Amino acid sequence: AYAVSNVPAPTLFGKKFIDCCMEKQDEFTQEQLSQLHQWSLWQQELNSNISLSSTLQEKCFEAFISQVFHPSALQDDVISHLSSIGLQPVEEKLLQTGYRLDAFMEVNGNKIGIEVDGPFHFLGRKPTGNTILKRRQITNLEGIQVVSVPYWEWDKLKRDSNEKQKYLRSLLCLN
């Protein structure tokens, strides 16, 4: 929650916190290690001097990148239409931070990440904390502009390929 809200808390996350993490490192689940990796990335964002040991950082990173991803039909459709407008998206691009982008490409010399965001990325129509954190950390730490394709916007285009292409061109400022 602190990482998502981006509120520094050096008194909470100091040496005692690091020591506790080191003591419990063999008790953490894969999910907890993944969250601790995101916390470590947040400390990088803050230019904090607080960090986990390199051994625990590596363990957290490995847990984070070991998550299995299955592209959705929605994602496949968006990628297909990106290709149809002459772009060359790299699918499921693994970044140095350990995050994966649904699609990555360079557009007019700019690094662009596309996130095809289905219903689990939102509470109502507002992004979840995890979605907010991912977008912010990719932008801040990787220097990649993240562009979202929300499911409800894509769904309203129905099966109209021309409208989908037009939508993507507009989203990526290719008009």
mmCIF file of C-alpha atoms in Angstrom:
data_model
loop_
_atom_site.group_PDB
_atom_site.id
_atom_site.type_symbol
_atom_site.label_atom_id
_atom_site.label_comp_id
_atom_site.label_asym_id
_atom_site.label_seq_id
_atom_site.Cartn_x
_atom_site.Cartn_y
_atom_site.Cartn_z
ATOM 1 C CA ALA A 1 0.000 0.000 0.000
ATOM 2 C CA TYR A 2 2.852 2.395 0.780
ATOM 3 C CA ALA A 3 4.492 1.639 -2.569
ATOM 4 C CA VAL A 4 1.248 2.219 -4.480
ATOM 5 C CA SER A 5 0.483 5.475 -2.690
ATOM 6 C CA ASN A 6 4.156 6.445 -3.093
ATOM 7 C CA VAL A 7 4.389 7.849 0.432
ATOM 8 C CA PRO A 8 7.941 7.481 1.778
ATOM 9 C CA ALA A 9 8.079 5.967 5.257
ATOM 10 C CA PRO A 10 11.768 5.774 6.257
ATOM 11 C CA THR A 11 10.994 5.214 9.932
ATOM 12 C CA LEU A 12 8.866 2.185 9.050
ATOM 13 C CA PHE A 13 11.150 0.768 6.373
ATOM 14 C CA GLY A 14 14.559 1.088 7.985
ATOM 15 C CA LYS A 15 17.214 -1.289 9.281
ATOM 16 C CA LYS A 16 14.746 -3.141 11.551
ATOM 17 C CA PHE A 17 12.486 -3.881 8.593
ATOM 18 C CA ILE A 18 15.417 -5.190 6.536
ATOM 19 C CA ASP A 19 16.634 -7.316 9.474
ATOM 20 C CA CYS A 20 13.143 -8.813 9.920
ATOM 21 C CA CYS A 21 12.969 -9.625 6.210
ATOM 22 C CA MET A 22 16.349 -11.334 6.387
ATOM 23 C CA GLU A 23 15.276 -13.400 9.399
ATOM 24 C CA LYS A 24 12.054 -14.526 7.694
ATOM 25 C CA GLN A 25 13.352 -14.897 4.145
ATOM 26 C CA ASP A 26 12.864 -18.678 4.119
ATOM 27 C CA GLU A 27 9.251 -18.308 5.290
ATOM 28 C CA PHE A 28 8.045 -15.999 2.511
ATOM 29 C CA THR A 29 5.669 -17.392 -0.112
ATOM 30 C CA GLN A 30 6.250 -16.731 -3.824
ATOM 31 C CA GLU A 31 3.561 -14.039 -3.711
ATOM 32 C CA GLN A 32 5.184 -12.345 -0.709
ATOM 33 C CA LEU A 33 8.602 -12.453 -2.391
ATOM 34 C CA SER A 34 7.040 -10.882 -5.494
ATOM 35 C CA GLN A 35 5.525 -8.096 -3.411
ATOM 36 C CA LEU A 36 8.848 -7.549 -1.690
ATOM 37 C CA HIS A 37 10.421 -7.200 -5.138
ATOM 38 C CA GLN A 38 7.930 -4.432 -5.937
ATOM 39 C CA TRP A 39 8.798 -2.813 -2.607
ATOM 40 C CA SER A 40 12.489 -2.940 -3.607
ATOM 41 C CA LEU A 41 11.654 -1.273 -6.915
ATOM 42 C CA TRP A 42 9.793 1.413 -4.981
ATOM 43 C CA GLN A 43 12.916 2.053 -2.912
ATOM 44 C CA GLN A 44 14.814 2.504 -6.197
ATOM 45 C CA GLU A 45 12.166 4.967 -7.356
ATOM 46 C CA LEU A 46 12.660 6.944 -4.134
ATOM 47 C CA ASN A 47 16.459 6.841 -4.490
ATOM 48 C CA SER A 48 16.441 5.388 -0.994
ATOM 49 C CA ASN A 49 19.512 3.949 0.693
ATOM 50 C CA ILE A 50 17.345 1.119 1.992
ATOM 51 C CA SER A 51 17.794 -2.223 0.255
ATOM 52 C CA LEU A 52 17.560 -5.930 0.839
ATOM 53 C CA SER A 53 20.634 -8.136 0.691
ATOM 54 C CA SER A 54 21.614 -9.121 -2.845
ATOM 55 C CA THR A 55 20.696 -12.737 -2.056
ATOM 56 C CA LEU A 56 17.174 -11.830 -0.937
ATOM 57 C CA GLN A 57 16.773 -9.358 -3.820
ATOM 58 C CA GLU A 58 17.647 -12.138 -6.283
ATOM 59 C CA LYS A 59 15.180 -14.501 -4.608
ATOM 60 C CA CYS A 60 12.465 -11.834 -4.840
ATOM 61 C CA PHE A 61 13.281 -11.111 -8.488
ATOM 62 C CA GLU A 62 13.156 -14.815 -9.399
ATOM 63 C CA ALA A 63 9.772 -15.177 -7.695
ATOM 64 C CA PHE A 64 8.511 -12.083 -9.531
ATOM 65 C CA ILE A 65 9.523 -13.256 -13.011
ATOM 66 C CA SER A 66 8.407 -16.852 -12.427
ATOM 67 C CA GLN A 67 4.736 -15.888 -12.592
ATOM 68 C CA VAL A 68 3.032 -17.695 -15.465
ATOM 69 C CA PHE A 69 1.218 -15.529 -17.986
ATOM 70 C CA HIS A 70 -1.390 -16.595 -20.486
ATOM 71 C CA PRO A 71 -2.265 -13.999 -23.120
ATOM 72 C CA SER A 72 -6.005 -13.453 -23.376
ATOM 73 C CA ALA A 73 -8.064 -13.392 -26.558
ATOM 74 C CA LEU A 74 -8.390 -9.643 -25.958
ATOM 75 C CA GLN A 75 -4.605 -9.254 -25.844
ATOM 76 C CA ASP A 76 -4.163 -11.394 -28.982
ATOM 77 C CA ASP A 77 -6.710 -9.224 -30.811
ATOM 78 C CA VAL A 78 -4.976 -5.976 -29.829
ATOM 79 C CA ILE A 79 -1.540 -7.353 -30.822
ATOM 80 C CA SER A 80 -2.935 -8.501 -34.154
ATOM 81 C CA HIS A 81 -4.321 -5.036 -34.857
ATOM 82 C CA LEU A 82 -1.045 -3.365 -33.820
ATOM 83 C CA SER A 83 0.668 -5.517 -36.443
ATOM 84 C CA SER A 84 -2.005 -4.692 -39.015
ATOM 85 C CA ILE A 85 -1.174 -0.972 -38.781
ATOM 86 C CA GLY A 86 2.481 -1.677 -39.567
ATOM 87 C CA LEU A 87 3.924 -1.856 -36.049
ATOM 88 C CA GLN A 88 6.112 -4.694 -34.829
ATOM 89 C CA PRO A 89 5.080 -5.369 -31.249
ATOM 90 C CA VAL A 90 7.197 -7.672 -29.105
ATOM 91 C CA GLU A 91 4.757 -9.718 -27.048
ATOM 92 C CA GLU A 92 5.211 -10.399 -23.312
ATOM 93 C CA LYS A 93 8.403 -8.335 -23.196
ATOM 94 C CA LEU A 94 10.366 -9.054 -20.004
ATOM 95 C CA LEU A 95 11.940 -5.847 -18.675
ATOM 96 C CA GLN A 96 14.994 -5.362 -16.447
ATOM 97 C CA THR A 97 12.718 -4.632 -13.494
ATOM 98 C CA GLY A 98 11.050 -8.030 -13.949
ATOM 99 C CA TYR A 99 7.783 -6.595 -15.175
ATOM 100 C CA ARG A 100 6.313 -7.882 -18.419
ATOM 101 C CA LEU A 101 4.543 -5.734 -20.958
ATOM 102 C CA ASP A 102 1.750 -7.200 -23.067
ATOM 103 C CA ALA A 103 3.398 -5.510 -26.053
ATOM 104 C CA PHE A 104 6.492 -3.385 -26.501
ATOM 105 C CA MET A 105 7.548 -1.350 -29.513
ATOM 106 C CA GLU A 106 9.289 1.789 -30.604
ATOM 107 C CA VAL A 107 7.056 4.389 -32.173
ATOM 108 C CA ASN A 108 8.663 7.499 -33.682
ATOM 109 C CA GLY A 109 11.786 6.862 -31.578
ATOM 110 C CA ASN A 110 9.850 6.479 -28.315
ATOM 111 C CA LYS A 111 9.684 3.293 -26.254
ATOM 112 C CA ILE A 112 6.032 2.364 -25.814
ATOM 113 C CA GLY A 113 4.564 -0.369 -23.680
ATOM 114 C CA ILE A 114 1.020 -1.518 -24.315
ATOM 115 C CA GLU A 115 -0.983 -2.994 -21.481
ATOM 116 C CA VAL A 116 -4.201 -4.692 -22.538
ATOM 117 C CA ASP A 117 -6.156 -4.257 -19.341
ATOM 118 C CA GLY A 118 -9.009 -6.664 -18.691
ATOM 119 C CA PRO A 119 -11.548 -6.487 -15.853
ATOM 120 C CA PHE A 120 -9.106 -7.710 -13.173
ATOM 121 C CA HIS A 121 -6.999 -4.570 -13.678
ATOM 122 C CA PHE A 122 -9.847 -2.366 -12.468
ATOM 123 C CA LEU A 123 -12.202 -1.734 -9.603
ATOM 124 C CA GLY A 124 -15.123 -0.356 -11.531
ATOM 125 C CA ARG A 125 -13.301 1.767 -14.072
ATOM 126 C CA LYS A 126 -10.433 2.796 -11.798
ATOM 127 C CA PRO A 127 -7.104 0.910 -12.006
ATOM 128 C CA THR A 128 -6.232 -1.410 -9.112
ATOM 129 C CA GLY A 129 -3.259 -0.617 -6.893
ATOM 130 C CA ASN A 130 -1.161 -3.280 -8.610
ATOM 131 C CA THR A 131 -1.952 -1.793 -12.033
ATOM 132 C CA ILE A 132 -1.079 1.728 -10.848
ATOM 133 C CA LEU A 133 2.192 0.513 -9.341
ATOM 134 C CA LYS A 134 3.209 -1.418 -12.463
ATOM 135 C CA ARG A 135 2.546 1.507 -14.810
ATOM 136 C CA ARG A 136 4.397 3.967 -12.577
ATOM 137 C CA GLN A 137 7.408 1.750 -11.946
ATOM 138 C CA ILE A 138 7.846 0.864 -15.619
ATOM 139 C CA THR A 139 7.693 4.541 -16.543
ATOM 140 C CA ASN A 140 10.012 5.717 -13.758
ATOM 141 C CA LEU A 141 12.554 2.894 -13.767
ATOM 142 C CA GLU A 142 12.546 1.745 -17.382
ATOM 143 C CA GLY A 143 11.786 5.046 -19.127
ATOM 144 C CA ILE A 144 8.993 3.415 -21.111
ATOM 145 C CA GLN A 145 5.692 5.175 -21.725
ATOM 146 C CA VAL A 146 2.894 2.787 -20.780
ATOM 147 C CA VAL A 147 -0.346 3.010 -22.748
ATOM 148 C CA SER A 148 -3.443 1.175 -21.569
ATOM 149 C CA VAL A 149 -6.086 -0.427 -23.747
ATOM 150 C CA PRO A 150 -9.013 -0.840 -21.310
ATOM 151 C CA TYR A 151 -11.295 -3.759 -22.120
ATOM 152 C CA TRP A 152 -14.465 -1.649 -22.233
ATOM 153 C CA GLU A 153 -13.021 0.705 -24.843
ATOM 154 C CA TRP A 154 -11.877 -2.206 -27.023
ATOM 155 C CA ASP A 155 -15.137 -4.095 -26.565
ATOM 156 C CA LYS A 156 -17.226 -1.171 -27.808
ATOM 157 C CA LEU A 157 -15.377 -1.380 -31.146
ATOM 158 C CA LYS A 158 -16.983 -4.818 -31.652
ATOM 159 C CA ARG A 159 -15.533 -6.661 -34.659
ATOM 160 C CA ASP A 160 -14.822 -3.540 -36.734
ATOM 161 C CA SER A 161 -11.149 -3.854 -37.732
ATOM 162 C CA ASN A 162 -11.063 -0.369 -39.234
ATOM 163 C CA GLU A 163 -12.335 1.174 -35.986
ATOM 164 C CA LYS A 164 -9.816 -0.855 -33.960
ATOM 165 C CA GLN A 165 -6.967 0.327 -36.189
ATOM 166 C CA LYS A 166 -8.216 3.910 -35.944
ATOM 167 C CA TYR A 167 -8.415 3.586 -32.128
ATOM 168 C CA LEU A 168 -4.813 2.306 -31.896
ATOM 169 C CA ARG A 169 -3.486 4.988 -34.240
ATOM 170 C CA SER A 170 -5.165 7.635 -32.110
ATOM 171 C CA LEU A 171 -3.947 6.082 -28.855
ATOM 172 C CA LEU A 172 -0.367 6.018 -30.146
ATOM 173 C CA CYS A 173 -0.606 9.463 -31.818
ATOM 174 C CA LEU A 174 0.012 8.036 -35.288
ATOM 175 C CA ASN A 175 -2.591 10.175 -37.059
#
